[in-house]
Tab-separated table of C-alpha atoms and ligand atoms in Angstrom:
chain	number	residue	atom	x	y	z
A	1448	UNK	CA	0.000	0.000	0.000
A	1449	UNK	CA	1.078	3.599	-0.605
A	1450	UNK	CA	0.923	6.370	2.013
A	1451	UNK	CA	-2.518	7.488	0.852
A	1452	UNK	CA	-3.864	3.913	0.969
A	1453	UNK	CA	-2.685	3.805	4.588
A	1454	UNK	CA	-4.350	7.123	5.436
A	1455	UNK	CA	-7.576	5.937	3.761
A	1456	UNK	CA	-7.668	2.745	5.776
A	1457	UNK	CA	-7.158	4.859	8.893
A	1458	UNK	CA	-10.295	6.837	8.030
A	1459	UNK	CA	-8.364	10.028	7.166
A	1460	UNK	CA	-7.973	9.991	3.384
A	1461	UNK	CA	-5.614	12.184	1.403
A	1462	UNK	CA	-7.202	15.235	-0.180
A	1463	UNK	CA	-3.904	16.271	-1.751
A	1464	UNK	CA	-0.934	14.056	-2.612
A	1465	UNK	CA	2.190	15.504	-4.191
A	1466	UNK	CA	5.401	13.801	-5.176
A	1467	UNK	CA	7.910	14.034	-7.982
A	1468	UNK	CA	9.578	10.810	-6.848
A	1469	UNK	CA	6.834	8.167	-6.643
A	1470	UNK	CA	3.172	7.274	-6.690
A	1471	UNK	CA	1.571	7.710	-3.270
A	1472	UNK	CA	-1.262	5.227	-3.972
A	1473	UNK	CA	-0.708	1.620	-4.934
A	1474	UNK	CA	-2.972	2.010	-7.951
A	1475	UNK	CA	-1.712	5.399	-9.142
A	1476	UNK	CA	-0.223	5.391	-12.613
A	1477	UNK	CA	-1.122	8.920	-13.721
A	1478	UNK	CA	1.081	11.968	-14.083
A	1479	UNK	CA	3.287	12.838	-11.127
A	1480	UNK	CA	4.613	16.153	-12.423
A	1481	UNK	CA	5.176	18.199	-15.536
A	1482	UNK	CA	8.495	19.554	-16.733
A	1483	UNK	CA	9.005	22.440	-19.109
A	1484	UNK	CA	12.153	22.662	-21.183
A	1485	UNK	CA	13.751	26.004	-21.865
A	1486	UNK	CA	14.801	25.391	-25.480
A	1487	UNK	CA	11.272	25.459	-26.942
A	1488	UNK	CA	9.025	25.824	-23.847
A	1489	UNK	CA	7.492	22.407	-24.580
A	1490	UNK	CA	6.164	20.408	-21.636
A	1491	UNK	CA	5.824	16.748	-20.824
A	1492	UNK	CA	4.302	14.775	-17.970
A	1493	UNK	CA	6.403	12.381	-15.924
A	1494	UNK	CA	4.645	9.238	-14.731
A	1495	UNK	CA	5.590	6.333	-12.507
A	1496	UNK	CA	7.426	3.437	-14.145
A	1497	UNK	CA	4.479	1.275	-13.101
A	1498	UNK	CA	1.343	1.722	-10.995
A	1499	UNK	CA	2.402	2.630	-7.471
A	1500	UNK	CA	6.023	2.909	-8.568
A	1501	UNK	CA	8.929	5.319	-8.777
A	1502	UNK	CA	8.936	8.218	-11.255
A	1503	UNK	CA	10.295	7.603	-14.730
A	1504	UNK	CA	13.334	9.865	-14.395
A	1505	UNK	CA	14.754	8.593	-17.678
A	1506	UNK	CA	11.790	10.060	-19.560
A	1507	UNK	CA	12.648	13.464	-18.042
A	1508	UNK	CA	16.324	13.052	-18.890
A	1509	UNK	CA	15.613	12.321	-22.532
A	1510	UNK	CA	13.046	15.144	-22.860
A	1511	UNK	CA	15.503	17.604	-21.283
A	1512	UNK	CA	18.675	16.479	-23.004
A	1513	UNK	CA	20.571	19.324	-24.658
A	1514	UNK	CA	18.718	21.989	-22.681
A	1515	UNK	CA	17.563	22.884	-19.170
A	1516	UNK	CA	14.191	22.030	-17.614
A	1517	UNK	CA	11.999	23.311	-14.797
A	1518	UNK	CA	9.239	21.589	-12.812
A	1519	UNK	CA	6.119	23.415	-13.980
A	1520	UNK	CA	3.324	21.412	-12.296
A	1521	UNK	CA	3.320	19.027	-9.342
A	1522	UNK	CA	0.138	17.044	-9.873
A	1523	UNK	CA	-2.272	16.036	-7.136
A	1524	UNK	CA	-2.579	12.259	-7.076
A	1525	UNK	CA	-5.714	12.317	-4.878
A	1526	UNK	CA	-8.061	12.959	-7.790
A	1527	UNK	CA	-9.177	16.297	-6.352
A	1528	UNK	CA	-7.214	18.387	-8.784
A	1529	UNK	CA	-5.143	20.117	-6.106
A	1530	UNK	CA	-2.160	20.617	-8.401
A	1531	UNK	CA	0.701	22.936	-7.468
A	1532	UNK	CA	1.933	25.508	-9.951
A	1533	UNK	CA	4.194	28.558	-9.855
A	1534	UNK	CA	3.137	30.759	-6.921
A	1535	UNK	CA	1.700	34.224	-7.601
A	1536	UNK	CA	2.991	37.365	-5.867
A	1537	UNK	CA	1.818	37.841	-2.285
A	1538	UNK	CA	1.643	40.383	0.486
A	1539	UNK	CA	5.256	39.988	1.555
A	1540	UNK	CA	7.079	39.419	-1.705
A	1541	UNK	CA	6.890	39.050	-5.440
A	1542	UNK	CA	8.971	36.667	-7.475
A	1543	UNK	CA	11.203	37.498	-10.419
A	1544	UNK	CA	9.225	35.581	-13.027
A	1545	UNK	CA	6.771	37.514	-15.248
A	1546	UNK	CA	3.915	39.232	-13.373
A	1547	UNK	CA	5.709	38.814	-10.060
A	1548	UNK	CA	5.332	35.051	-9.952
A	1549	UNK	CA	7.912	32.999	-8.109
A	1550	UNK	CA	10.508	30.892	-9.909
A	1551	UNK	CA	10.067	27.244	-10.786
A	1552	UNK	CA	12.499	24.615	-9.507
A	1553	UNK	CA	15.222	23.146	-11.727
A	1554	UNK	CA	13.951	19.710	-12.723
A	1555	UNK	CA	17.149	17.736	-12.122
A	1556	UNK	CA	18.653	19.519	-9.115
A	1557	UNK	CA	17.652	17.090	-6.382
A	1558	UNK	CA	18.484	13.578	-7.612
A	1559	UNK	CA	17.922	10.656	-5.253
A	1560	UNK	CA	17.314	6.965	-5.536
A	1561	UNK	CA	14.295	5.064	-4.197
A	1562	UNK	CA	15.043	1.387	-3.864
A	1563	UNK	CA	17.931	2.018	-6.247
A	1564	UNK	CA	15.848	3.770	-8.917
A	1565	UNK	CA	16.751	7.345	-9.824
A	1566	UNK	CA	14.179	10.111	-9.243
A	1567	UNK	CA	14.191	13.884	-8.759
A	1568	UNK	CA	12.940	15.985	-5.847
A	1569	UNK	CA	11.855	19.625	-5.892
A	1570	UNK	CA	14.872	21.828	-5.097
A	1571	UNK	CA	13.537	25.136	-3.763
A	1572	UNK	CA	16.088	27.941	-3.965
A	1573	UNK	CA	15.201	31.343	-2.499
A	1574	UNK	CA	12.626	32.880	-4.856
A	1575	UNK	CA	11.103	29.533	-5.822
A	1576	UNK	CA	7.538	28.695	-4.789
A	1577	UNK	CA	4.473	26.615	-5.685
A	1578	UNK	CA	0.876	27.189	-4.675
A	1579	UNK	CA	-2.778	26.337	-5.242
A	1580	UNK	CA	-5.165	29.112	-4.212
A	1581	UNK	CA	-8.281	27.331	-5.544
A	1582	UNK	CA	-8.155	24.104	-3.601
A	1583	UNK	CA	-10.746	21.364	-3.429
A	1584	UNK	CA	-11.476	19.644	-0.132
A	1585	UNK	CA	-8.587	20.960	1.989
A	1586	UNK	CA	-9.542	21.746	5.623
A	1587	UNK	CA	-10.967	25.198	6.328
A	1588	UNK	CA	-11.818	26.932	9.597
A	1589	UNK	CA	-11.093	24.703	12.581
A	1590	UNK	CA	-11.644	21.462	10.652
A	1591	UNK	CA	-9.336	18.519	11.264
A	1592	UNK	CA	-6.453	17.705	8.954
A	1593	UNK	CA	-3.085	16.019	8.908
A	1594	UNK	CA	-0.071	16.283	6.657
A	1595	UNK	CA	3.410	14.932	6.174
A	1596	UNK	CA	6.332	15.774	3.941
A	1597	UNK	CA	9.657	14.113	3.181
A	1598	UNK	CA	12.424	16.687	2.827
A	1599	UNK	CA	16.211	16.957	2.569
A	1600	UNK	CA	17.435	17.417	6.143
A	1601	UNK	CA	20.639	19.074	4.917
A	1602	UNK	CA	19.031	21.738	2.690
A	1603	UNK	CA	17.610	24.673	4.657
A	1604	UNK	CA	18.150	28.236	5.721
A	1605	UNK	CA	16.681	30.682	8.218
A	1606	UNK	CA	14.621	32.631	5.696
A	1607	UNK	CA	10.840	32.615	5.737
A	1608	UNK	CA	9.440	30.046	5.002
A	1609	UNK	CA	10.122	26.592	3.597
A	1610	UNK	CA	6.561	25.335	4.147
A	1611	UNK	CA	4.267	22.635	2.863
A	1612	UNK	CA	0.611	22.751	3.844
A	1613	UNK	CA	-2.461	24.864	4.430
A	1614	UNK	CA	-2.372	28.634	3.818
A	1615	UNK	CA	-4.352	31.680	2.742
A	1616	UNK	CA	-6.253	31.603	-0.539
A	1617	UNK	CA	-5.272	35.213	-1.359
A	1618	UNK	CA	-1.490	35.035	-0.713
A	1619	UNK	CA	-1.848	37.660	2.033
A	1620	UNK	CA	-1.156	37.383	5.758
A	1621	UNK	CA	-4.755	37.397	6.981
A	1622	UNK	CA	-3.881	36.784	10.629
A	1623	UNK	CA	-3.000	34.259	13.292
A	1624	UNK	CA	-4.481	30.824	12.729
A	1625	UNK	CA	-5.017	31.275	8.987
A	1626	UNK	CA	-2.297	28.730	8.197
A	1627	UNK	CA	-1.416	25.215	9.307
A	1628	UNK	CA	1.681	24.048	7.483
A	1629	UNK	CA	4.891	22.122	7.995
A	1630	UNK	CA	7.969	24.348	8.234
A	1631	UNK	CA	11.560	23.076	7.971
A	1632	UNK	CA	14.601	25.243	8.616
A	1633	UNK	CA	16.354	27.404	11.167
A	1634	UNK	CA	13.795	30.206	11.351
A	1635	UNK	CA	13.574	31.590	14.860
A	1636	UNK	CA	11.590	34.215	16.699
A	1637	UNK	CA	8.612	32.239	17.923
A	1638	UNK	CA	10.219	29.478	19.932
A	1639	UNK	CA	12.492	26.774	18.572
A	1640	UNK	CA	13.527	23.215	19.102
A	1641	UNK	CA	16.709	22.097	20.841
A	1642	UNK	CA	20.158	23.034	19.553
A	1643	UNK	CA	20.786	25.247	16.559
A	1644	UNK	CA	18.412	23.585	14.087
A	1645	UNK	CA	17.154	22.904	11.514
A	1646	UNK	CA	13.836	21.936	13.061
A	1647	UNK	CA	10.428	20.718	11.993
A	1648	UNK	CA	8.036	23.446	13.139
A	1649	UNK	CA	4.423	24.357	12.372
A	1650	UNK	CA	3.687	27.573	10.501
A	1651	UNK	CA	0.368	28.693	11.990
A	1652	UNK	CA	0.723	32.217	10.488
A	1653	UNK	CA	2.737	34.947	12.155
A	1654	UNK	CA	4.639	32.271	13.963
A	1655	UNK	CA	6.611	29.053	13.543
A	1656	UNK	CA	5.611	26.959	16.528
A	1657	UNK	CA	6.678	23.790	18.289
A	1658	UNK	CA	4.639	24.358	21.458
A	1659	UNK	CA	1.984	26.826	22.650
A	1660	UNK	CA	4.778	29.204	23.628
A	1661	UNK	CA	5.652	32.170	21.465
A	1662	UNK	CA	9.273	32.014	22.636
A	1663	UNK	CA	11.654	29.613	24.339
A	1664	UNK	CA	12.932	26.154	23.538
A	1665	UNK	CA	10.950	22.931	23.216
A	1666	UNK	CA	13.633	20.393	24.222
A	1667	UNK	CA	11.547	17.554	22.758
A	1668	UNK	CA	11.948	18.955	19.256
A	1669	UNK	CA	15.468	17.982	18.129
A	1670	UNK	CA	17.865	19.508	15.639
A	1671	UNK	CA	17.520	17.355	12.505
A	1672	UNK	CA	20.802	15.811	11.352
A	1673	UNK	CA	19.587	13.121	8.949
A	1674	UNK	CA	19.856	13.423	5.150
A	1675	UNK	CA	16.115	12.717	4.847
A	1676	UNK	CA	13.480	13.936	7.263
A	1677	UNK	CA	9.828	12.996	7.637
A	1678	UNK	CA	7.877	15.958	9.013
A	1679	UNK	CA	4.311	15.747	10.345
A	1680	UNK	CA	1.815	18.425	11.442
A	1681	UNK	CA	-1.850	17.888	12.320
A	1682	UNK	CA	-4.678	19.772	14.000
A	1683	UNK	CA	-8.293	19.249	15.032
A	1684	UNK	CA	-11.138	21.033	16.813
A	1685	UNK	CA	-11.027	21.083	20.601
A	1686	UNK	CA	-7.732	22.992	20.725
A	1687	UNK	CA	-5.510	20.085	19.678
A	1688	UNK	CA	-2.518	19.965	17.340
A	1689	UNK	CA	0.770	18.106	17.073
A	1690	UNK	CA	4.213	18.239	15.470
A	1691	UNK	CA	6.022	14.956	14.791
A	1692	UNK	CA	9.107	13.920	12.879
A	1693	UNK	CA	11.795	11.381	12.221
A	1694	UNK	CA	14.483	10.161	9.880
A	1695	UNK	CA	12.998	9.672	6.417
A	1696	UNK	CA	15.306	6.729	5.722
A	1697	UNK	CA	15.133	4.725	8.955
A	1698	UNK	CA	13.413	4.324	12.279
A	1699	UNK	CA	10.155	5.667	13.611
A	1700	UNK	CA	8.448	8.997	14.223
A	1701	UNK	CA	8.669	10.869	17.496
A	1702	UNK	CA	6.092	13.287	18.823
A	1703	UNK	CA	7.778	16.643	19.311
A	1704	UNK	CA	4.640	18.332	20.646
A	1705	UNK	CA	1.001	17.365	21.105
A	1706	UNK	CA	-1.508	19.505	22.982
A	1707	UNK	CA	-3.189	22.887	23.054
A	1708	UNK	CA	-2.659	25.721	20.600
A	1709	UNK	CA	-0.873	29.010	21.254
A	1710	UNK	CA	-3.502	31.180	22.946
A	1711	UNK	CA	-3.183	34.401	20.967
A	1712	UNK	CA	-5.608	33.842	18.130
A	1713	UNK	CA	-4.868	30.234	17.190
A	1714	UNK	CA	-7.947	28.628	18.735
A	1715	UNK	CA	-10.253	28.111	17.008
A	1716	UNK	CA	-8.215	27.992	13.793
A	1717	UNK	CA	-9.292	29.966	10.715
A	1718	UNK	CA	-7.678	27.790	8.069
A	1719	UNK	CA	-8.324	28.833	4.482
A	1720	UNK	CA	-7.327	25.649	2.669
A	1721	UNK	CA	-4.907	26.860	0.008
A	1722	UNK	CA	-1.760	24.770	-0.474
A	1723	UNK	CA	1.785	26.129	-0.443
A	1724	UNK	CA	5.179	24.603	-1.115
A	1725	UNK	CA	8.460	26.395	-0.438
A	1726	UNK	CA	7.003	29.746	0.639
A	1727	UNK	CA	5.135	31.377	3.516
A	1728	UNK	CA	1.437	32.159	3.516
A	1729	UNK	CA	2.069	35.695	2.259
A	1730	UNK	CA	4.522	34.413	-0.375
A	1731	UNK	CA	7.558	35.145	1.796
A	1732	UNK	CA	10.031	33.489	-0.558
A	1733	UNK	CA	13.448	33.800	1.092
A	1734	UNK	CA	13.703	30.169	2.174
A	1735	UNK	CA	15.342	27.109	0.678
A	1736	UNK	CA	14.771	23.396	1.021
A	1737	UNK	CA	14.024	20.235	-0.936
A	1738	UNK	CA	10.667	18.455	-1.078
A	1739	UNK	CA	10.299	14.854	-2.240
A	1740	UNK	CA	6.733	13.937	-1.320
A	1741	UNK	CA	3.887	15.049	0.913
A	1742	UNK	CA	0.170	14.793	1.470
A	1743	UNK	CA	-2.687	16.538	3.227
A	1744	UNK	CA	-5.587	14.605	4.723
A	1745	UNK	CA	-9.104	15.264	5.817
A	1746	UNK	CA	-9.578	14.224	9.445
A	1747	UNK	CA	-6.980	13.977	12.196
A	1748	UNK	CA	-4.751	10.967	11.484
A	1749	UNK	CA	-3.941	8.731	14.399
A	1750	UNK	CA	-0.339	8.378	15.490
A	1751	UNK	CA	-0.611	4.711	14.484
A	1752	UNK	CA	-1.627	5.648	10.935
A	1753	UNK	CA	1.271	8.078	10.677
A	1754	UNK	CA	3.649	5.461	12.056
A	1755	UNK	CA	2.557	3.099	9.255
A	1756	UNK	CA	3.145	5.871	6.728
A	1757	UNK	CA	6.633	6.339	8.160
A	1758	UNK	CA	7.304	2.606	7.663
A	1759	UNK	CA	6.162	2.980	4.079
A	1760	UNK	CA	8.540	5.917	3.561
A	1761	UNK	CA	11.450	3.981	5.078
A	1762	UNK	CA	10.628	1.053	2.799
A	1763	UNK	CA	10.782	3.367	-0.210
A	1764	UNK	CA	14.503	3.524	0.612
A	1765	UNK	CA	15.377	7.087	-0.158
A	1766	UNK	CA	19.123	7.476	-0.688
A	1767	UNK	CA	21.398	10.297	-1.807
A	1768	UNK	CA	23.085	10.064	-5.173
A	1769	UNK	CA	25.782	12.050	-6.983
A	1770	UNK	CA	25.336	15.680	-8.017
A	1771	UNK	CA	27.913	15.713	-10.824
A	1772	UNK	CA	28.273	13.896	-14.137
A	1773	UNK	CA	30.081	14.245	-17.430
A	1774	UNK	CA	33.816	14.877	-17.810
A	1775	UNK	CA	35.417	14.981	-14.362
A	1776	UNK	CA	36.663	18.228	-12.818
A	1777	UNK	CA	39.007	16.609	-10.361
A	1778	UNK	CA	39.520	17.881	-6.827
A	1779	UNK	CA	43.201	18.715	-6.427
A	1780	UNK	CA	43.704	19.584	-10.084
A	1781	UNK	CA	44.437	23.086	-11.460
A	1782	UNK	CA	42.207	24.094	-14.341
A	1783	UNK	CA	41.430	26.791	-16.879
A	1784	UNK	CA	37.952	27.110	-18.362
A	1785	UNK	CA	37.617	28.070	-22.027
A	1786	UNK	CA	34.454	29.479	-23.585
A	1787	UNK	CA	32.939	27.535	-26.486
A	1788	UNK	CA	30.627	30.165	-28.009
A	1789	UNK	CA	31.869	30.900	-31.545
A	1790	UNK	CA	32.591	34.547	-30.653
A	1791	UNK	CA	34.883	33.624	-27.859
A	1792	UNK	CA	36.765	30.369	-28.178
A	1793	UNK	CA	40.066	31.976	-27.124
A	1794	UNK	CA	38.556	33.456	-23.957
A	1795	UNK	CA	38.973	31.900	-20.519
A	1796	UNK	CA	37.289	32.508	-17.189
A	1797	UNK	CA	39.638	34.880	-15.377
A	1798	UNK	CA	39.405	37.711	-12.886
A	1799	UNK	CA	40.433	41.330	-12.591
A	1800	UNK	CA	40.393	42.205	-8.922
A	1801	UNK	CA	37.180	40.807	-7.508
A	1802	UNK	CA	35.405	40.780	-10.870
A	1803	UNK	CA	35.230	37.468	-12.695
A	1804	UNK	CA	35.409	37.975	-16.450
A	1805	UNK	CA	36.606	36.279	-19.616
A	1806	UNK	CA	39.926	37.231	-21.142
A	1807	UNK	CA	41.838	36.093	-24.204
A	1808	UNK	CA	44.713	34.052	-22.826
A	1809	UNK	CA	47.374	31.974	-24.536
A	1810	UNK	CA	50.484	30.092	-23.500
A	1811	UNK	CA	52.727	32.985	-24.549
A	1812	UNK	CA	51.020	35.499	-22.225
A	1813	UNK	CA	52.499	36.784	-18.986
A	1814	UNK	CA	52.491	34.553	-15.971
A	1815	UNK	CA	50.274	37.095	-14.193
A	1816	UNK	CA	47.570	36.881	-16.864
A	1817	UNK	CA	47.835	33.105	-17.027
A	1818	UNK	CA	47.499	32.854	-13.240
A	1819	UNK	CA	44.398	35.067	-13.299
A	1820	UNK	CA	42.789	32.434	-15.526
A	1821	UNK	CA	43.895	29.466	-13.405
A	1822	UNK	CA	41.910	27.828	-10.636
A	1823	UNK	CA	42.490	25.228	-7.955
A	1824	UNK	CA	39.668	22.708	-7.875
A	1825	UNK	CA	38.767	21.980	-4.260
A	1826	UNK	CA	36.007	19.991	-2.621
A	1827	UNK	CA	32.760	21.987	-2.675
A	1828	UNK	CA	32.722	24.329	0.307
A	1829	UNK	CA	29.023	23.635	0.950
A	1830	UNK	CA	28.847	20.069	-0.322
A	1831	UNK	CA	31.675	17.705	-1.129
A	1832	UNK	CA	29.598	16.153	-3.925
A	1833	UNK	CA	30.418	19.293	-5.951
A	1834	UNK	CA	33.468	21.560	-6.297
A	1835	UNK	CA	34.717	25.073	-5.579
A	1836	UNK	CA	37.216	27.085	-7.616
A	1837	UNK	CA	39.999	28.822	-5.686
A	1838	UNK	CA	41.939	31.567	-7.424
A	1839	UNK	CA	45.533	30.514	-8.173
A	1840	UNK	CA	46.861	34.044	-7.703
A	1841	UNK	CA	44.654	34.896	-4.721
A	1842	UNK	CA	44.673	31.854	-2.433
A	1843	UNK	CA	41.721	31.750	-0.056
A	1844	UNK	CA	39.452	33.517	-2.561
A	1845	UNK	CA	36.880	31.526	-4.489
A	1846	UNK	CA	34.532	32.018	-7.420
A	1847	UNK	CA	31.125	32.843	-5.962
A	1848	UNK	CA	27.956	34.482	-7.222
A	1849	UNK	CA	26.433	37.568	-5.662
A	1850	UNK	CA	23.269	39.034	-7.142
A	1851	UNK	CA	23.943	36.390	-9.784
A	1852	UNK	CA	27.197	37.957	-10.959
A	1853	UNK	CA	30.441	36.026	-10.435
A	1854	UNK	CA	33.222	37.438	-8.272
A	1855	UNK	CA	36.120	36.130	-6.293
A	1856	UNK	CA	35.898	36.823	-2.588
A	1857	UNK	CA	37.758	35.539	0.459
A	1858	UNK	CA	36.030	32.651	2.178
A	1859	UNK	CA	34.327	34.166	5.241
A	1860	UNK	CA	33.221	30.687	6.345
A	1861	UNK	CA	29.552	31.662	6.342
A	1862	UNK	CA	26.935	29.169	5.197
A	1863	UNK	CA	25.885	31.596	2.459
A	1864	UNK	CA	29.438	32.060	1.151
A	1865	UNK	CA	30.037	28.331	1.101
A	1866	UNK	CA	26.837	27.817	-0.895
A	1867	UNK	CA	27.476	30.740	-3.256
A	1868	UNK	CA	30.943	29.286	-3.969
A	1869	UNK	CA	29.878	25.689	-4.641
A	1870	UNK	CA	29.364	24.464	-8.220
A	1871	UNK	CA	28.081	21.187	-9.631
A	1872	UNK	CA	28.962	20.074	-13.134
A	1873	UNK	CA	27.710	17.845	-15.908
A	1874	UNK	CA	28.552	17.328	-19.568
A	1875	UNK	CA	28.366	20.549	-21.553
A	1876	UNK	CA	24.840	21.007	-22.888
A	1877	UNK	CA	26.173	22.103	-26.295
A	1878	UNK	CA	28.149	18.871	-26.453
A	1879	UNK	CA	31.483	20.409	-25.447
A	1880	UNK	CA	33.222	20.319	-22.078
A	1881	UNK	CA	31.167	20.951	-18.965
A	1882	UNK	CA	28.120	22.934	-17.927
A	1883	UNK	CA	28.506	24.134	-14.343
A	1884	UNK	CA	25.531	25.039	-12.160
A	1885	UNK	CA	25.223	26.893	-8.886
A	1886	UNK	CA	24.787	24.592	-5.901
A	1887	UNK	CA	22.297	26.818	-4.065
A	1888	UNK	CA	20.551	28.176	-7.176
A	1889	UNK	CA	20.715	25.157	-9.496
A	1890	UNK	CA	18.522	26.782	-12.151
A	1891	UNK	CA	21.451	29.219	-12.534
A	1892	UNK	CA	24.455	28.224	-14.645
A	1893	UNK	CA	27.941	29.677	-14.968
A	1894	UNK	CA	27.655	31.757	-18.122
A	1895	UNK	CA	29.845	34.254	-19.923
A	1896	UNK	CA	28.050	37.281	-21.345
A	1897	UNK	CA	29.716	40.438	-22.705
A	1898	UNK	CA	33.050	39.338	-21.218
A	1899	UNK	CA	31.639	39.021	-17.702
A	1900	UNK	CA	30.486	35.843	-15.996
A	1901	UNK	CA	27.131	35.268	-14.320
A	1902	UNK	CA	24.992	32.650	-12.623
A	1903	UNK	CA	22.374	32.786	-15.338
A	1904	UNK	CA	18.853	31.346	-15.506
A	1905	UNK	CA	17.885	30.226	-19.022
A	1906	UNK	CA	15.331	32.846	-20.115
A	1907	UNK	CA	15.317	34.545	-16.698
A	1908	UNK	CA	14.673	38.214	-15.879
A	1909	UNK	CA	18.126	39.746	-16.466
A	1910	UNK	CA	19.745	40.679	-19.779
A	1911	UNK	CA	22.424	38.082	-19.076
A	1912	UNK	CA	19.678	35.424	-18.857
A	1913	UNK	CA	18.726	35.641	-22.536
A	1914	UNK	CA	18.006	32.315	-24.190
A	1915	UNK	CA	20.078	33.440	-27.178
A	1916	UNK	CA	23.274	31.364	-27.274
A	1917	UNK	CA	22.580	30.078	-23.755
A	1918	UNK	CA	23.708	26.510	-24.451
A	1919	UNK	CA	27.042	27.679	-25.866
A	1920	UNK	CA	27.562	30.343	-23.197
A	1921	UNK	CA	27.198	27.784	-20.386
A	1922	UNK	CA	29.505	25.173	-21.924
A	1923	UNK	CA	33.203	25.429	-21.045
A	1924	UNK	CA	36.125	23.247	-21.993
A	1925	UNK	CA	38.038	22.463	-18.818
A	1926	UNK	CA	41.770	21.846	-19.252
A	1927	UNK	CA	44.942	21.824	-17.208
A	1928	UNK	CA	45.588	25.321	-15.855
A	1929	UNK	CA	47.765	27.817	-17.730
A	1930	UNK	CA	49.760	28.373	-14.549
B	3020	LIG	O1	4.221	32.493	10.189
B	3020	LIG	C1	5.399	32.808	9.505
B	3020	LIG	C2	5.113	33.638	8.281
B	3020	LIG	O2	4.664	34.904	8.663
B	3020	LIG	C3	4.046	33.172	7.356
B	3020	LIG	O3	4.381	32.070	6.553
B	3020	LIG	C4	3.842	34.391	6.531
B	3020	LIG	O4	2.557	34.449	5.941
B	3020	LIG	C5	4.069	35.521	7.519
B	3020	LIG	O5	4.989	36.437	7.014
B	3021	LIG	O1	23.759	35.531	-6.390
B	3021	LIG	C1	22.506	35.373	-5.711
B	3021	LIG	C2	22.579	35.801	-4.269
B	3021	LIG	O2	22.925	37.173	-4.220
B	3021	LIG	C3	23.617	35.140	-3.436
B	3021	LIG	O3	23.226	33.884	-2.950
B	3021	LIG	C4	23.781	36.134	-2.313
B	3021	LIG	O4	25.078	36.102	-1.776
B	3021	LIG	C5	23.485	37.471	-2.936
B	3021	LIG	O5	22.509	38.132	-2.210
């Protein structure tokens, strides 16, 4: 049985079921999600390999080969049509897509295996968000509901709000108790779990809670350290709600809190029933995280039902897999990176001061120029599955993006710097060399444009995001360093 079969037999059926990795009902063989490719804006639906099975990642790979793809729809498997699409602008923030919509997730940025079969999660970078403001059958008012999500326990930040669950139907903050959603991250200000986080908390609007207290520490809510996390939130009339969680790859769920609501406007609840993923109720879109699967139920699931769902998740055998492919860019080597666009095949990624640019370099040039176009490949500062590029002439400074332009800056050892300076590669999408993507914004690729270098989104909002010559501009031949 799938998670939603288990909820149904517990008397609390799914009214929304979202996953890009697998079917959540034994009998489900419909579309899991839709991807859109940037080359021609065509879309295709990705289905399970068989009823109840893992997503057909190979069908995505072939559809997206030679270009980049985004996840454009996450379908609802419950039959209620509660699909998630690009979130519209809200009271707190707009996105950078047309009309203020949020960004879509890169389709291949969160690879995993389930029982050894490759699948892709939803990698939410800051600015990315999904929503359904016209839901069907999601709890409203004080009605009972439950929900779970499986997330990447190592992908988070403190920005508001990496959520999955129930929110306002107008993308505005309409007051305390108008949301009931899972939150995962290190957001503070309303009480936290133990340690420094990340934690599973409940976003009840104007507060991320793990107890009725609006400040202080709930020692029963641990810092999550596992690669996969199962997060559970539920609420029902009579002033009752709970937060639960566990390792998404082994073991059982623990109850982090179960009891009464915060007393300042959260009882009774005023849920509105919209569905959000990766954003706050008011479209606060500064958070990051990765979502693999999740559901919302009608009725308050029993702990026993949720424990069976957790067993099902563990049996799905989520496991991490590599983030790089194509020609190797070997840690410990010294490299130069040559452009392949026809304008520029003698230009290499170099720097002048802090500015990363492209310059025409050859073996007969000065050692200083050659060094400026030479990079030490080191283990990725944020994730050893990828790499970082340290300047050969400015040791301790690394290629990083800032406002999506590339610079070299000294490593300040912050989480943000480490992420901005981590790059994951694959075979060049024009067939030459490597294409190199940002670790924390994987829909952004290292791209040369007018002799500068950017972290560019294919067809994104900036002039340096133009689709024109994108494939060539993001493909670099990597060779032994000039110096
Ligand atoms: O409750 C935390 C956040 O506060 C909500 O997600 C958002 O709507 C508001 O800004
Ligand atoms: O380049 C995008 C973001 O811009 C970086 O993550 C951050 O350092 C800066 O605000």
